[in-house]
């Protein structure tokens, strides 16, 4: 039923990041409900969404598995598995030399085309965001329909059942960035590794289960994290350049990327962990609101991490600072990045390009939001013709978003914000026209039903509900036949219940984070400790209500250590015997307790803050303070 849509979107979004996807084979696999893609090559522009000057030198997705039980979507979960994702990234560098006037002229024309293309991408991105908001607004109207009419909750409940039972498993991820340009004469590399991340639905006993639409009053999810780590190698040799990464077999990729994922805590001289491997678990619980349950949160999230250990050396700190400076400069030049010449001003031709770039960037910044009276009059005259033409393009399935050549010609003379406003007006007109057509069609069907119902073969209640659901955009996008809707309706056995709005004092979200141990250590070039901060038994509890929120932080013990000894220690730890069974328990006095509440009840303040500190011990070491200042 949704097979065509699933194949379309899977191919669309996968194609942005990987190569090697056969659309025909993918469509067949989706219809069979078992998609297994192997050895997909990651595209060089796969990381461009980060908006950073990095590119993918080589990358491979070992296995992508998608299991969709189309015949039992209401009874079996959708399973997504990703295994062996390897990416080797490097600084993005594009430098060319221009020696002749002809080359300069060609680049100037190319730059004009790039500027128009960048303008078009920005407009289309904003337009798609507007369309998504329009679609979301329409879906909310459908979902807000009274429950006794059962008019729009079916599709939403169906999707919630699929997402609520989605099983995810990601294993063996290694993303490595190598750089020999940021710090002249030195090279460094840092990487992100993950052994496993999995999530599934559980019952109240913590066992794996499947939740149907009837039991959506409570949904529980469990996720586990294994060996999430970040390493940072300084002054280390970069990986040897492969002659052709595309020709490497999967076993060769594993031999290069896999060992660092499973390396031990002490990796040796060739690798330094910035973030030591972290293990943890997360439990999520969602409740539907009911009367007399204001003290129970609608959403409850519990995150527990075993240990967080960050180690930073002097060399790592310097390289991180240099890299952040490069990223910051890149971000500042982003608005005019498409105008920037890909060469250095080494000769007269290159110098002219850079002066032209500086002039255009300055004019773009200073005159971008200004408009003359003549230009305003011209835009007003263009509006009616533009909107009418764009409505025609949207209604014509072969053209769609972006328009035709006539629209492109008008776009060249209009500012970006004006184009976006005109297109929004066109989308609203198209949306109203479609709704009107659907309403007229439903009215005609209802009229025919009245004349034929007394013969005994009029439309059923399900058919009438399907007509009502035509008011939303979901029908236009999914194109589901009425008999398929009926089959799904019977399969899911949806019982739509109206959710109570709750009061201002109702607890909406409860977030609890527990970390057994967390530490940050600064070391010198020889690996000797300069300063280490340690927190034991950290607990964070965040509560969100209708009109207020609160945050509680508790730390059982704290310590600040240096090579000469302890600079600061707080909190006590005593072992007490229980007496009867001979067991022991630990009695801890909290070192730090912080409570923050916004808009507290029965008080004339906007917020309240309470900090409680236990007794502590402070020791001053002059040499340790000097070492810390020298580090930074």
Coordinates of C-alpha atoms in Angstrom, one line a residue:
X1 CA 0.0 0.0 0.0
X2 CA 2.7 2.5 1.0
X3 CA 5.3 0.5 -1.0
X4 CA 5.6 3.1 -3.8
X5 CA 6.0 6.0 -1.4
X6 CA 8.6 4.1 0.7
X7 CA 10.6 3.3 -2.4
X8 CA 10.5 6.8 -3.6
X9 CA 11.6 8.5 -0.4
X10 CA 14.2 5.9 0.3
X11 CA 15.8 6.4 -3.1
X12 CA 15.5 10.1 -2.8
X13 CA 17.2 10.5 0.6
X14 CA 19.7 7.7 0.2
X15 CA 20.8 9.2 -3.1
X16 CA 21.9 12.3 -1.4
X17 CA 24.5 10.5 0.7
X18 CA 25.5 7.3 -1.1
X19 CA 26.2 6.0 -4.6
X20 CA 25.4 2.6 -6.0
X21 CA 21.6 2.4 -5.3
X22 CA 19.7 0.8 -8.2
X23 CA 16.2 2.4 -8.2
X24 CA 14.6 -0.6 -9.9
X25 CA 16.1 -3.2 -7.6
X26 CA 15.3 -1.0 -4.6
X27 CA 11.7 -0.7 -5.6
X28 CA 11.4 -4.5 -6.0
X29 CA 13.0 -5.0 -2.6
X30 CA 10.7 -2.5 -0.9
X31 CA 7.7 -4.3 -2.4
X32 CA 9.0 -7.6 -1.0
X33 CA 9.5 -5.9 2.4
X34 CA 13.1 -6.8 2.8
X35 CA 15.7 -4.3 1.6
X36 CA 19.4 -5.2 2.0
X37 CA 21.9 -2.8 0.4
X38 CA 25.6 -3.6 0.6
X39 CA 28.9 -1.8 -0.1
X40 CA 27.4 1.6 -0.9
X41 CA 30.0 4.3 -1.5
X42 CA 29.5 7.5 0.5
X43 CA 29.3 10.6 -1.8
X44 CA 32.0 13.4 -1.4
X45 CA 29.3 15.9 -0.5
X46 CA 27.6 13.7 2.2
X47 CA 28.8 16.0 5.0
X48 CA 27.8 19.3 3.4
X49 CA 24.8 19.6 5.7
X50 CA 27.3 20.3 8.5
X51 CA 28.1 23.6 6.7
X52 CA 31.8 23.1 7.4
X53 CA 34.8 23.1 5.1
X54 CA 35.2 19.4 5.0
X55 CA 34.7 16.8 2.2
X56 CA 34.6 13.0 2.1
X57 CA 37.8 11.5 0.7
X58 CA 36.4 8.0 1.0
X59 CA 33.5 6.3 2.6
X60 CA 31.5 3.1 2.6
X61 CA 28.2 1.9 4.1
X62 CA 28.7 -1.8 4.6
X63 CA 25.1 -2.9 5.1
X64 CA 21.7 -1.2 5.2
X65 CA 18.8 -3.4 6.1
X66 CA 15.1 -2.4 6.1
X67 CA 12.5 -5.0 7.0
X68 CA 8.9 -3.9 6.5
X69 CA 6.2 -6.5 7.1
X70 CA 3.6 -4.9 4.7
X71 CA 1.0 -7.6 5.4
X72 CA 1.3 -7.2 9.2
X73 CA 2.3 -3.6 9.8
X74 CA -0.2 -3.5 12.7
X75 CA 1.3 -6.6 14.3
X76 CA 5.0 -6.7 13.5
X77 CA 7.7 -3.9 13.9
X78 CA 9.6 -2.2 11.1
X79 CA 13.3 -3.0 11.6
X80 CA 16.2 -0.7 10.4
X81 CA 19.8 -1.9 10.7
X82 CA 23.0 0.0 9.7
X83 CA 26.3 -1.8 9.9
X84 CA 29.9 -0.8 9.1
X85 CA 29.6 2.9 8.3
X86 CA 33.1 4.2 7.5
X87 CA 33.9 7.8 6.5
X88 CA 37.3 9.4 5.9
X89 CA 37.0 13.2 5.7
X90 CA 39.5 15.9 5.0
X91 CA 39.6 19.7 4.6
X92 CA 37.8 21.0 1.5
X93 CA 40.3 22.6 -0.8
X94 CA 39.7 24.0 -4.3
X95 CA 42.5 26.1 -5.8
X96 CA 42.9 27.1 -9.4
X97 CA 45.3 29.4 -11.2
X98 CA 44.1 32.0 -13.8
X99 CA 46.8 33.2 -16.3
X100 CA 44.8 34.7 -19.1
X101 CA 41.9 37.2 -19.5
X102 CA 39.9 34.5 -21.2
X103 CA 40.1 32.3 -18.1
X104 CA 39.1 35.2 -15.9
X105 CA 36.1 35.9 -18.1
X106 CA 35.0 32.3 -18.0
X107 CA 35.2 32.2 -14.3
X108 CA 33.2 35.4 -14.0
X109 CA 30.5 33.9 -16.0
X110 CA 30.7 30.7 -14.0
X111 CA 30.4 32.8 -10.8
X112 CA 27.3 34.5 -12.1
X113 CA 25.7 31.1 -12.7
X114 CA 26.8 29.9 -9.3
X115 CA 25.2 33.0 -7.7
X116 CA 21.9 32.4 -9.4
X117 CA 22.0 28.7 -8.5
X118 CA 22.7 29.5 -4.8
X119 CA 19.8 32.0 -4.8
X120 CA 17.5 29.4 -6.3
X121 CA 18.6 26.8 -3.7
X122 CA 17.9 29.2 -0.8
X123 CA 14.5 30.1 -2.2
X124 CA 13.5 26.5 -2.8
X125 CA 14.7 25.5 0.7
X126 CA 12.6 28.2 2.3
X127 CA 9.7 27.3 0.0
X128 CA 9.9 23.6 1.1
X129 CA 9.9 24.7 4.7
X130 CA 6.8 26.7 4.1
X131 CA 5.1 23.8 2.4
X132 CA 6.0 21.6 5.4
X133 CA 4.5 24.1 7.8
X134 CA 1.4 24.3 5.6
X135 CA 1.1 20.5 5.6
X136 CA 1.6 20.3 9.3
X137 CA -1.1 22.8 9.9
X138 CA -3.5 20.9 7.8
X139 CA -2.7 17.7 9.6
X140 CA -3.3 19.3 12.9
X141 CA -6.7 20.4 11.7
X142 CA -7.5 16.8 10.7
X143 CA -6.2 15.5 14.0
X144 CA -8.3 18.0 16.0
X145 CA -11.6 16.6 14.6
X146 CA -14.0 15.4 17.4
X147 CA -13.4 11.8 18.4
X148 CA -17.0 10.7 18.0
X149 CA -17.0 11.4 14.3
X150 CA -13.7 9.4 13.8
X151 CA -12.6 11.6 11.0
X152 CA -8.8 12.1 10.9
X153 CA -7.3 10.1 13.7
X154 CA -6.9 6.9 11.7
X155 CA -3.8 7.9 9.6
X156 CA -2.2 9.6 12.6
X157 CA -2.7 6.5 14.8
X158 CA -1.5 4.2 12.0
X159 CA 1.8 6.2 11.6
X160 CA 2.2 6.4 15.4
X161 CA 1.9 2.6 15.6
X162 CA 4.6 2.1 13.0
X163 CA 7.0 4.7 14.6
X164 CA 6.1 3.6 18.1
X165 CA 7.3 0.0 17.3
X166 CA 10.3 0.9 15.1
X167 CA 13.4 -1.1 15.9
X168 CA 16.8 0.5 15.2
X169 CA 20.2 -1.0 15.4
X170 CA 23.4 0.8 14.3
X171 CA 26.7 -0.9 14.7
X172 CA 30.4 -0.2 13.9
X173 CA 30.5 3.4 12.9
X174 CA 33.8 5.2 12.4
X175 CA 34.1 8.7 11.0
X176 CA 37.7 10.0 10.8
X177 CA 38.9 13.5 9.9
X178 CA 42.5 14.0 8.8
X179 CA 44.1 17.5 8.5
X180 CA 47.6 18.6 7.5
X181 CA 46.6 22.2 6.5
X182 CA 45.1 23.9 9.5
X183 CA 48.4 23.8 11.5
X184 CA 51.3 24.4 9.0
X185 CA 54.0 21.7 9.4
X186 CA 51.8 19.5 11.6
X187 CA 49.1 17.0 11.0
X188 CA 46.4 15.7 13.3
X189 CA 43.4 13.5 13.0
X190 CA 40.3 13.0 15.2
X191 CA 37.5 10.5 14.9
X192 CA 34.1 9.5 16.2
X193 CA 33.5 5.8 16.8
X194 CA 30.5 3.8 17.9
X195 CA 30.2 0.1 18.5
X196 CA 26.5 -0.2 18.9
X197 CA 23.3 1.9 19.3
X198 CA 20.0 0.0 19.5
X199 CA 16.4 0.9 20.4
X200 CA 13.2 -1.1 20.6
X201 CA 9.8 -1.1 22.3
X202 CA 9.4 -2.8 25.8
X203 CA 6.6 -3.6 28.2
X204 CA 6.3 -2.6 31.9
X205 CA 8.6 -5.4 32.8
X206 CA 11.4 -4.3 30.4
X207 CA 10.8 -7.1 28.0
X208 CA 10.7 -6.6 24.2
X209 CA 7.1 -6.3 22.9
X210 CA 4.8 -4.8 20.2
X211 CA 2.3 -2.1 21.1
X212 CA -0.9 -1.9 19.0
X213 CA -3.0 1.1 18.4
X214 CA -5.5 0.1 21.1
X215 CA -2.7 0.1 23.7
X216 CA -1.1 3.4 22.7
X217 CA -2.1 4.9 26.0
X218 CA 1.4 4.0 27.2
X219 CA 4.5 3.5 25.0
X220 CA 7.8 2.4 26.4
X221 CA 11.1 2.5 24.5
X222 CA 14.5 1.3 25.5
X223 CA 17.9 2.2 24.0
X224 CA 21.4 1.0 24.7
X225 CA 24.7 2.6 23.9
X226 CA 28.0 0.8 23.7
X227 CA 31.5 2.3 23.3
X228 CA 30.8 5.8 22.0
X229 CA 34.2 7.5 21.8
X230 CA 36.1 10.4 20.3
X231 CA 39.9 10.2 19.7
X232 CA 42.3 12.9 18.7
X233 CA 45.8 12.0 17.4
X234 CA 48.4 14.8 17.3
X235 CA 51.6 14.8 15.2
X236 CA 50.7 11.3 13.9
X237 CA 51.1 10.1 10.4
X238 CA 48.0 10.2 8.3
X239 CA 46.6 7.1 6.8
X240 CA 48.4 6.0 3.7
X241 CA 46.6 7.2 0.6
X242 CA 45.0 4.4 -1.2
X243 CA 45.4 4.2 -5.0
X244 CA 41.6 3.7 -5.4
X245 CA 39.3 3.5 -2.4
X246 CA 36.4 2.6 -4.7
X247 CA 38.1 -0.7 -5.6
X248 CA 38.9 -1.8 -2.1
X249 CA 36.9 -4.9 -0.9
X250 CA 34.8 -4.7 2.2
X251 CA 37.4 -6.7 4.2
X252 CA 40.1 -4.1 3.5
X253 CA 37.8 -1.4 4.8
X254 CA 37.2 -3.4 7.9
X255 CA 40.9 -3.9 8.5
X256 CA 41.5 -0.1 8.4
X257 CA 38.5 1.3 10.2
X258 CA 37.3 -1.5 12.6
X259 CA 40.2 -1.9 15.0
X260 CA 39.9 1.7 16.4
X261 CA 36.2 1.0 17.2
X262 CA 37.0 -1.9 19.5
X263 CA 40.4 -0.6 20.8
X264 CA 40.9 -0.8 24.6
X265 CA 41.0 2.1 27.1
X266 CA 44.8 2.4 26.7
X267 CA 45.3 2.7 23.0
X268 CA 49.0 3.3 23.1
X269 CA 51.1 6.0 21.6
X270 CA 49.4 6.0 18.2
X271 CA 46.0 7.1 19.5
X272 CA 44.7 9.4 22.3
X273 CA 41.1 9.3 23.4
X274 CA 39.5 12.8 23.8
X275 CA 36.4 11.1 25.1
X276 CA 36.9 7.6 26.6
X277 CA 34.4 4.9 25.5
X278 CA 31.0 5.6 27.0
X279 CA 28.3 3.0 27.8
X280 CA 24.8 3.9 28.7
X281 CA 21.1 3.2 28.5
X282 CA 18.0 5.2 28.0
X283 CA 14.3 4.5 28.8
X284 CA 11.5 6.5 27.4
X285 CA 7.9 6.3 28.5
X286 CA 4.9 8.2 27.0
X287 CA 1.5 8.4 28.6
X288 CA -1.7 9.8 27.3
X289 CA -3.2 12.3 29.7
X290 CA -6.1 11.4 31.8
X291 CA -8.1 13.0 34.6
X292 CA -6.6 12.8 38.1
X293 CA -3.1 12.1 36.7
X294 CA -1.5 15.5 36.8
X295 CA 1.4 14.2 38.9
X296 CA 2.3 11.7 36.3
X297 CA 4.4 13.1 33.4
X298 CA 3.2 12.8 29.8
X299 CA 6.7 12.0 28.8
X300 CA 9.4 10.4 31.0
X301 CA 13.0 10.0 29.9
X302 CA 15.7 8.3 31.9
X303 CA 19.3 8.4 30.8
X304 CA 22.0 6.5 32.7
X305 CA 25.7 6.7 31.7
X306 CA 28.4 4.6 33.4
X307 CA 31.4 6.9 33.0
X308 CA 32.3 10.1 31.1
X309 CA 36.0 10.7 30.9
X310 CA 37.5 13.5 28.9
X311 CA 41.3 13.8 28.5
X312 CA 42.8 16.9 26.8
X313 CA 46.5 17.4 26.2
X314 CA 48.3 20.6 25.4
X315 CA 48.8 19.6 21.8
X316 CA 45.2 18.6 21.3
X317 CA 44.1 21.9 22.8
X318 CA 46.2 23.9 20.4
X319 CA 44.9 22.0 17.3
X320 CA 41.3 22.3 18.5
X321 CA 41.7 26.0 18.8
X322 CA 43.2 26.3 15.3
X323 CA 40.5 24.1 13.8
X324 CA 37.7 26.1 15.5
X325 CA 39.2 29.3 14.2
X326 CA 39.1 27.9 10.6
X327 CA 35.5 26.8 11.1
X328 CA 34.6 30.3 12.5
X329 CA 36.1 32.1 9.5
X330 CA 34.3 29.7 7.1
X331 CA 31.0 30.4 8.8
X332 CA 31.6 34.2 8.6
X333 CA 32.2 33.9 4.8
X334 CA 29.2 31.6 4.2
X335 CA 26.8 34.3 2.9
X336 CA 29.2 35.1 0.1
X337 CA 31.0 31.7 -0.2
X338 CA 29.6 31.1 -3.7
X339 CA 31.3 34.3 -4.9
X340 CA 34.7 33.6 -3.5
X341 CA 37.4 33.0 -6.1
X342 CA 39.1 29.5 -6.0
X343 CA 42.6 31.0 -6.4
X344 CA 45.1 33.1 -4.6
X345 CA 45.8 36.7 -5.8
X346 CA 49.3 35.7 -7.1
X347 CA 49.0 37.6 -10.4
X348 CA 47.0 40.4 -11.9
X349 CA 44.1 38.1 -13.1
X350 CA 43.7 36.7 -9.6
X351 CA 43.9 40.1 -7.9
X352 CA 41.1 41.4 -10.2
X353 CA 38.9 38.5 -9.2
X354 CA 39.4 39.1 -5.5
X355 CA 38.7 42.8 -5.8
X356 CA 35.5 41.9 -7.7
X357 CA 34.6 39.5 -5.0
X358 CA 35.2 42.1 -2.3
X359 CA 33.0 44.7 -4.1
X360 CA 30.1 42.2 -4.7
X361 CA 30.2 41.0 -1.1
X362 CA 30.1 44.5 0.2
X363 CA 27.3 45.6 -2.1
X364 CA 25.3 42.4 -1.2
X365 CA 25.7 43.2 2.5
X366 CA 25.0 47.0 2.4
X367 CA 22.2 47.0 -0.2
X368 CA 20.7 43.6 0.3
X369 CA 17.7 45.0 2.3
X370 CA 17.3 48.3 0.5
X371 CA 14.9 49.0 -2.3
X372 CA 14.1 52.0 -4.5
X373 CA 10.7 53.3 -5.2
X374 CA 11.0 52.3 -8.9
X375 CA 12.0 48.8 -7.9
X376 CA 9.0 48.6 -5.5
X377 CA 6.6 49.6 -8.3
X378 CA 8.1 47.1 -10.6
X379 CA 7.7 44.3 -8.1
X380 CA 4.0 45.3 -7.5
X381 CA 3.4 45.1 -11.3
X382 CA 5.1 41.7 -11.4
X383 CA 3.2 40.1 -8.5
X384 CA -0.1 39.2 -10.3
X385 CA 1.6 37.7 -13.3
X386 CA 4.1 35.8 -11.2
X387 CA 1.6 34.3 -8.8
X388 CA -0.7 33.3 -11.7
X389 CA 2.1 31.7 -13.6
X390 CA 3.4 29.8 -10.6
X391 CA 0.0 28.5 -9.7
X392 CA -0.2 27.0 -13.2
X393 CA 3.3 25.4 -12.7
X394 CA 2.2 23.9 -9.3
X395 CA -1.0 22.5 -10.8
X396 CA 1.0 21.0 -13.7
X397 CA 2.6 17.8 -12.4
X398 CA 5.4 17.9 -15.0
X399 CA 6.7 21.3 -13.7
X400 CA 6.0 21.5 -10.0
X401 CA 8.1 23.4 -7.4
X402 CA 10.7 25.7 -9.0
X403 CA 8.6 26.8 -11.9
X404 CA 9.4 27.0 -15.6
X405 CA 11.7 29.2 -17.7
X406 CA 9.3 32.2 -17.4
X407 CA 9.5 31.9 -13.6
X408 CA 13.3 31.7 -13.8
X409 CA 13.4 34.9 -15.9
X410 CA 11.3 36.8 -13.4
X411 CA 13.4 35.4 -10.5
X412 CA 16.5 36.9 -11.9
X413 CA 15.0 40.4 -11.4
X414 CA 13.5 39.9 -8.0
X415 CA 14.9 39.8 -4.5
X416 CA 14.9 36.4 -2.6
X417 CA 12.3 37.4 0.0
X418 CA 10.0 38.8 -2.7
X419 CA 10.2 35.5 -4.6
X420 CA 9.4 33.6 -1.5
X421 CA 6.3 35.7 -0.7
X422 CA 5.0 35.3 -4.2
X423 CA 5.4 31.6 -4.1
X424 CA 3.7 31.3 -0.7
X425 CA 0.8 33.2 -2.1
X426 CA 0.7 30.7 -5.0
X427 CA 0.8 27.7 -2.6
X428 CA -2.1 29.1 -0.6
X429 CA -4.2 29.5 -3.7
X430 CA -3.4 26.0 -4.9
X431 CA -4.2 24.5 -1.5
X432 CA -7.5 26.4 -1.4
X433 CA -8.4 25.2 -4.9
X434 CA -7.7 21.6 -4.0
X435 CA -9.7 21.8 -0.8
X436 CA -12.6 23.3 -2.7
X437 CA -12.4 20.6 -5.4
X438 CA -12.4 17.8 -2.8
X439 CA -15.3 19.4 -1.0
X440 CA -17.3 19.6 -4.2
X441 CA -16.5 16.0 -5.0
X442 CA -17.6 14.9 -1.6
X443 CA -20.8 16.9 -1.9
X444 CA -21.6 15.2 -5.3
X445 CA -21.0 11.8 -3.8
X446 CA -23.2 12.6 -0.8
X447 CA -26.0 13.7 -3.2
X448 CA -25.7 10.5 -5.2
X449 CA -25.7 8.5 -2.0
X450 CA -29.0 10.1 -0.9
X451 CA -30.7 9.1 -4.2
X452 CA -29.4 5.5 -4.1
X453 CA -29.3 4.6 -0.4
X454 CA -32.9 3.4 -0.3
X455 CA -32.0 0.7 -2.8
X456 CA -29.6 -0.8 -0.2
X457 CA -26.3 -0.3 -2.0
X458 CA -25.3 3.2 -0.8
X459 CA -21.9 4.1 0.6
X460 CA -20.8 2.6 3.9
X461 CA -19.8 4.4 7.0
X462 CA -16.1 3.7 6.2
X463 CA -16.6 5.3 2.7
X464 CA -18.1 8.4 4.3
X465 CA -15.1 8.6 6.7
X466 CA -12.7 8.4 3.7
X467 CA -14.5 11.2 2.0
X468 CA -14.1 13.4 5.1
X469 CA -10.4 12.5 5.2
X470 CA -10.0 14.0 1.8
X471 CA -9.9 17.4 3.5
X472 CA -6.2 16.9 4.4
X473 CA -3.2 16.8 2.2
X474 CA -2.3 13.2 3.2
X475 CA -4.7 11.8 0.6
X476 CA -3.1 13.8 -2.2
X477 CA 0.4 12.5 -1.2
X478 CA -0.4 8.9 -0.5
X479 CA -3.0 8.2 -3.2
X480 CA -4.5 5.3 -1.2
X481 CA -7.5 3.5 -2.6
X482 CA -10.7 3.3 -0.5
X483 CA -10.5 -0.4 -0.3
X484 CA -7.0 -0.2 1.1
X485 CA -8.1 2.3 3.7
X486 CA -10.9 -0.1 4.8
X487 CA -8.4 -3.0 5.0
X488 CA -6.1 -0.9 7.1
X489 CA -8.9 0.4 9.3
X490 CA -10.0 -3.2 10.0
X491 CA -6.4 -4.3 10.6
X492 CA -5.5 -1.5 13.0
X493 CA -8.9 -1.5 14.9
X494 CA -8.2 2.2 15.8
X495 CA -10.1 3.7 18.7
X496 CA -9.5 7.4 18.6
X497 CA -9.7 9.1 22.0
X498 CA -9.6 12.8 22.6
X499 CA -6.7 13.8 24.7
X500 CA -7.4 16.1 27.5
X501 CA -5.6 19.4 27.3
X502 CA -4.4 19.3 30.9
X503 CA -3.9 22.2 33.3
X504 CA -1.1 24.7 33.8
X505 CA 0.2 22.6 36.8
X506 CA 0.2 19.2 34.9
X507 CA 3.6 17.6 34.6
X508 CA 4.5 17.4 30.9
X509 CA 8.0 16.1 30.8
X510 CA 10.3 14.4 33.3
X511 CA 13.9 14.0 32.4
X512 CA 16.4 12.2 34.6
X513 CA 20.1 11.9 33.9
X514 CA 22.4 9.8 36.1
X515 CA 26.2 9.6 35.6
X516 CA 28.1 7.3 37.9
X517 CA 31.4 9.0 37.3
X518 CA 32.6 11.9 35.2
X519 CA 36.0 13.4 34.9
X520 CA 38.1 15.8 32.9
X521 CA 41.9 15.6 32.9
X522 CA 44.5 18.1 31.4
X523 CA 47.9 16.6 30.6
X524 CA 51.2 18.0 29.3
X525 CA 53.1 16.8 26.2
X526 CA 54.6 13.9 28.2
X527 CA 51.2 12.7 29.3
X528 CA 51.6 13.8 32.9
X529 CA 48.5 15.0 34.7
X530 CA 48.3 18.8 35.3
X531 CA 44.7 19.0 36.6
X532 CA 41.8 16.6 36.9
X533 CA 38.3 17.3 38.0
X534 CA 36.1 14.4 39.2
X535 CA 32.4 14.2 39.9
X536 CA 30.8 11.1 41.5
X537 CA 27.1 10.3 41.5
X538 CA 25.8 13.1 39.4
X539 CA 22.0 13.3 39.0
X540 CA 20.1 15.8 37.0
X541 CA 16.3 16.0 37.2
X542 CA 14.3 18.3 34.9
X543 CA 10.6 18.8 35.1
X544 CA 8.5 20.8 32.6
X545 CA 4.9 21.9 33.5
X546 CA 2.4 23.8 31.5
X547 CA 3.6 27.2 32.6
X548 CA 6.8 26.5 34.6
X549 CA 9.9 24.3 34.8
X550 CA 12.3 23.2 37.4
X551 CA 15.9 21.8 37.4
X552 CA 17.6 19.9 40.2
X553 CA 21.3 19.0 40.2
X554 CA 22.9 16.8 42.8
X555 CA 26.5 15.6 43.0
X556 CA 27.5 13.2 45.7
X557 CA 31.2 14.0 45.8
X558 CA 33.7 16.3 44.0
X559 CA 37.4 16.4 43.7
X560 CA 40.0 18.6 42.0
X561 CA 43.4 16.9 41.7
X562 CA 46.8 17.8 40.6
X563 CA 50.3 16.2 40.6
X564 CA 51.0 17.5 44.1
X565 CA 47.7 16.2 45.6
X566 CA 44.1 17.3 46.1
X567 CA 43.3 20.9 45.5
X568 CA 39.6 20.5 46.4
X569 CA 37.5 17.7 47.9
X570 CA 33.9 17.7 49.0
X571 CA 31.3 15.2 50.0
X572 CA 31.7 12.2 52.3
X573 CA 31.5 8.4 51.7
X574 CA 30.8 6.1 54.6
X575 CA 30.0 2.3 54.6
X576 CA 27.3 1.3 57.1
X577 CA 26.3 -2.3 58.0
X578 CA 22.6 -3.1 57.7
X579 CA 22.8 -5.5 60.7
X580 CA 20.5 -8.4 59.8
X581 CA 21.8 -9.8 56.6
X582 CA 25.3 -8.6 57.0
X583 CA 25.2 -6.5 53.9
X584 CA 26.7 -3.0 53.6
X585 CA 25.3 0.2 52.1
X586 CA 26.9 3.5 51.3
X587 CA 25.7 6.6 53.0
X588 CA 26.7 9.7 51.0
X589 CA 26.4 13.3 51.9
X590 CA 25.7 15.4 48.8
X591 CA 28.6 17.7 47.9
X592 CA 26.5 20.0 45.7
X593 CA 22.8 20.4 45.4
X594 CA 21.2 23.0 43.1
X595 CA 17.5 23.7 42.6
X596 CA 16.2 26.1 40.0
X597 CA 12.5 26.9 39.4
X598 CA 11.1 29.3 36.8
X599 CA 7.8 31.0 37.7
X600 CA 7.4 29.4 41.1
X601 CA 4.0 29.1 42.6
X602 CA 2.7 31.5 45.3
X603 CA 5.8 33.7 44.9
X604 CA 6.3 37.2 43.5
X605 CA 9.4 36.3 41.6
X606 CA 10.1 35.2 38.1
X607 CA 12.5 32.4 39.2
X608 CA 14.1 31.0 42.3
X609 CA 17.6 29.4 42.7
X610 CA 18.8 27.4 45.7
X611 CA 22.4 26.2 46.0
X612 CA 23.5 23.9 48.9
X613 CA 27.2 23.0 49.4
X614 CA 28.6 20.6 51.9
X615 CA 31.8 21.1 53.8
X616 CA 34.9 20.9 51.7
X617 CA 38.7 21.0 51.9
X618 CA 40.8 23.4 49.8
X619 CA 44.6 23.2 49.4
X620 CA 46.7 25.8 47.5
X621 CA 49.6 24.6 45.4
X622 CA 51.4 27.4 43.7
X623 CA 53.2 25.1 41.2
X624 CA 49.9 23.5 40.1
X625 CA 48.2 26.9 39.5
X626 CA 51.2 28.0 37.3
X627 CA 51.0 24.7 35.3
X628 CA 47.3 25.3 34.7
X629 CA 47.8 28.9 33.5
X630 CA 50.6 27.7 31.3
X631 CA 48.4 25.1 29.7
X632 CA 45.9 27.7 28.5

